[in-house]
CSV table of C-alpha atoms in Angstrom, one decimal:
chain,number,residue,atom,x,y,z
A,116,MET,CA,-29.0,-9.1,-13.3
A,117,ALA,CA,-28.0,-12.4,-11.7
A,118,LYS,CA,-24.3,-11.3,-11.6
A,119,HIS,CA,-25.3,-8.4,-9.4
A,120,PHE,CA,-26.8,-10.8,-6.8
A,121,ALA,CA,-23.8,-13.1,-7.0
A,122,THR,CA,-21.2,-10.3,-6.6
A,123,THR,CA,-20.7,-9.5,-3.0
A,124,HIS,CA,-18.4,-7.4,-0.8
A,125,ARG,CA,-16.3,-10.5,-0.5
A,126,SER,CA,-15.6,-10.1,-4.2
A,127,ILE,CA,-14.1,-6.6,-3.4
A,128,ARG,CA,-11.9,-8.0,-0.6
A,129,GLN,CA,-10.7,-10.8,-2.8
A,130,ARG,CA,-9.6,-8.4,-5.5
A,131,PHE,CA,-8.6,-5.5,-3.3
A,132,PRO,CA,-7.3,-6.7,0.1
A,133,GLU,CA,-6.4,-4.1,2.8
A,134,SER,CA,-2.8,-3.9,1.6
A,135,SER,CA,-4.1,-3.0,-1.9
A,136,LEU,CA,-6.5,-0.3,-0.5
A,137,ALA,CA,-3.6,1.2,1.5
A,138,GLU,CA,-1.4,1.2,-1.6
A,139,ILE,CA,-4.0,2.9,-3.7
A,140,LYS,CA,-4.7,5.5,-0.9
A,141,HIS,CA,-1.0,6.2,-0.7
A,142,ALA,CA,-0.8,6.6,-4.5
A,143,ILE,CA,-3.6,9.1,-4.4
A,144,MET,CA,-2.0,11.1,-1.6
A,145,VAL,CA,1.4,11.2,-3.3
A,146,SER,CA,-0.1,12.0,-6.8
A,147,GLU,CA,-2.1,15.0,-5.4
A,148,GLN,CA,1.1,16.7,-4.4
A,149,SER,CA,1.8,17.3,-8.1
A,150,HIS,CA,-1.4,19.1,-9.0
A,151,ARG,CA,-4.4,20.9,-7.6
A,152,GLY,CA,-6.9,18.2,-8.5
A,153,GLU,CA,-8.6,15.7,-6.3
A,154,ILE,CA,-8.8,12.0,-7.1
A,155,ARG,CA,-11.4,9.7,-5.6
A,156,VAL,CA,-11.7,5.9,-6.1
A,157,ALA,CA,-15.0,4.1,-5.4
A,158,ILE,CA,-15.3,0.4,-5.8
A,159,GLU,CA,-18.8,-1.2,-5.8
A,160,ALA,CA,-19.5,-4.9,-5.8
A,161,ALA,CA,-23.0,-4.7,-7.4
A,162,LEU,CA,-25.9,-2.4,-7.9
A,163,GLN,CA,-28.8,-2.6,-5.5
A,164,PRO,CA,-32.1,-4.2,-6.7
A,165,SER,CA,-33.8,-0.9,-6.9
A,166,GLN,CA,-31.1,0.5,-9.1
A,167,LEU,CA,-31.3,-2.6,-11.4
A,168,TRP,CA,-35.1,-2.2,-11.5
A,169,GLN,CA,-34.6,1.4,-12.7
A,170,ASP,CA,-32.2,0.1,-15.3
A,171,MET,CA,-29.4,2.3,-13.9
A,172,SER,CA,-26.2,2.2,-16.0
A,173,PRO,CA,-22.7,2.1,-14.5
A,174,ARG,CA,-22.2,5.6,-15.9
A,175,GLU,CA,-25.4,6.9,-14.2
A,176,ARG,CA,-24.2,5.3,-10.9
A,177,ALA,CA,-20.8,7.0,-11.3
A,178,LEU,CA,-22.5,10.4,-11.8
A,179,GLU,CA,-24.6,9.8,-8.8
A,180,LEU,CA,-21.6,9.0,-6.7
A,181,PHE,CA,-19.6,11.9,-8.1
A,182,ALA,CA,-22.3,14.1,-6.6
A,183,SER,CA,-22.9,12.3,-3.3
A,184,MET,CA,-19.2,12.0,-2.6
A,185,HIS,CA,-18.8,15.8,-3.3
A,186,VAL,CA,-16.1,15.2,-6.0
A,187,TRP,CA,-17.5,18.2,-7.7
A,188,ASP,CA,-17.0,20.4,-4.7
A,189,THR,CA,-13.4,21.5,-5.1
A,190,VAL,CA,-12.1,25.1,-5.4
A,191,ASP,CA,-10.7,24.5,-8.9
A,192,ASN,CA,-13.6,22.2,-10.1
A,193,SER,CA,-10.8,19.7,-10.6
A,194,GLY,CA,-12.2,16.5,-9.0
A,195,VAL,CA,-12.0,13.2,-10.8
A,196,LEU,CA,-13.8,10.0,-9.7
A,197,ILE,CA,-12.6,6.5,-10.8
A,198,TYR,CA,-15.6,4.2,-10.3
A,199,ILE,CA,-15.3,0.5,-10.5
A,200,LEU,CA,-18.4,-1.7,-10.7
A,201,LEU,CA,-17.3,-5.3,-10.3
A,202,ALA,CA,-20.5,-7.1,-11.2
A,203,ASP,CA,-20.5,-5.4,-14.7
A,204,ARG,CA,-16.7,-5.3,-15.0
A,205,SER,CA,-17.2,-1.6,-15.6
A,206,ILE,CA,-14.9,1.3,-15.1
A,207,GLU,CA,-16.2,4.9,-15.3
A,208,ILE,CA,-14.1,8.0,-14.9
A,209,VAL,CA,-16.0,11.2,-14.2
A,210,ALA,CA,-14.2,14.5,-14.3
A,211,ASP,CA,-15.4,17.9,-13.1
A,212,ARG,CA,-16.0,20.8,-15.4
A,213,GLY,CA,-12.6,22.4,-14.6
A,214,VAL,CA,-10.8,19.6,-16.3
A,215,CYS,CA,-13.2,17.6,-18.5
A,216,PRO,CA,-13.5,20.1,-21.4
A,217,ALA,CA,-9.8,20.4,-21.8
A,218,THR,CA,-9.2,16.6,-21.9
A,219,GLY,CA,-12.3,15.3,-23.6
A,220,ASN,CA,-14.0,12.0,-22.9
A,221,ALA,CA,-11.6,10.0,-25.1
A,222,THR,CA,-8.8,10.6,-22.6
A,223,TRP,CA,-10.8,9.2,-19.7
A,224,ARG,CA,-12.0,6.3,-21.9
A,225,ASP,CA,-8.4,5.4,-22.8
A,226,ILE,CA,-7.4,5.4,-19.1
A,227,ALA,CA,-10.4,3.1,-18.2
A,228,ASP,CA,-9.5,0.8,-21.1
A,229,ALA,CA,-5.9,0.5,-19.9
A,230,MET,CA,-7.2,-0.3,-16.4
A,231,ARG,CA,-9.6,-2.9,-17.9
A,232,LYS,CA,-6.6,-4.7,-19.5
A,233,HIS,CA,-4.9,-5.1,-16.1
A,234,PHE,CA,-8.2,-6.3,-14.5
A,235,ALA,CA,-8.6,-8.9,-17.3
A,236,SER,CA,-5.4,-10.5,-16.2
A,237,GLY,CA,-6.4,-10.4,-12.5
A,238,SER,CA,-4.1,-7.4,-11.7
A,239,TYR,CA,-6.7,-5.2,-9.9
A,240,THR,CA,-4.3,-3.3,-7.7
A,241,GLU,CA,-1.9,-2.6,-10.6
A,242,GLY,CA,-4.8,-1.5,-12.9
A,243,THR,CA,-6.2,0.9,-10.3
A,244,LEU,CA,-2.7,2.3,-9.6
A,245,ALA,CA,-2.1,2.8,-13.3
A,246,GLY,CA,-5.5,4.6,-13.5
A,247,VAL,CA,-4.6,6.9,-10.6
A,248,GLU,CA,-1.2,7.6,-12.2
A,249,ALA,CA,-2.7,8.4,-15.6
A,250,VAL,CA,-5.4,10.6,-14.1
A,251,SER,CA,-2.8,12.4,-12.1
A,252,ARG,CA,-0.7,13.1,-15.2
A,253,GLU,CA,-3.7,14.7,-16.8
A,254,LEU,CA,-4.4,16.8,-13.7
A,255,ALA,CA,-0.7,17.9,-13.4
A,256,ALA,CA,-0.9,19.2,-17.0
A,257,LEU,CA,-4.2,21.0,-16.5
A,258,VAL,CA,-4.1,22.2,-12.9
A,259,PRO,CA,-0.4,22.2,-11.7
A,260,GLU,CA,0.3,22.3,-8.0
A,261,ASN,CA,0.9,25.4,-6.0
A,262,ARG,CA,2.3,25.8,-2.5
A,263,PHE,CA,-1.2,26.7,-1.2
A,264,LYS,CA,-2.9,23.4,-2.2
A,265,VAL,CA,-5.1,21.9,0.5
A,266,ASP,CA,-6.3,18.3,0.4
A,267,GLU,CA,-10.0,18.9,-0.1
A,268,LEU,CA,-11.3,15.4,-0.3
A,269,PRO,CA,-10.4,12.1,1.5
A,270,ASP,CA,-7.8,9.9,-0.2
A,271,ASP,CA,-9.4,6.7,1.1
A,272,VAL,CA,-10.9,4.2,-1.4
A,273,THR,CA,-14.6,4.1,-0.9
A,274,LEU,CA,-16.1,0.6,-0.8
A,275,LEU,CA,-19.8,0.2,-1.6
């Protein structure tokens, strides 16, 4: 619990400076040209005391954000959230019903594990970019682009 009080927004900025956030946003924008999916990235320093009191897991928080950020609200049900919780060193990937059954949870777990390896060496931007690229490859195989694709969700990284 103490790690949640010690991890602040400053921790996010140290690991993800503005230039990194811009690079991740650009990677999302470019990747979404190859498929009809929508990728969102949310980075949270720590859970709130009320969430800790409720014993909320990183997965539960990711599911909550998946809903509140409307990642589920896409035409093809092809939204994917990459959620990073710095205090717990946790990465959760939540995929909508249009893509999750076809890929299975192991795919998303493998992507998160690869990201974690980058993070362990201090390469937060590279790890996140690798995650966006890997998710994009999965989406391109499942929901390939078409010329009528509209960007349904913002590409900005959400900082919490």
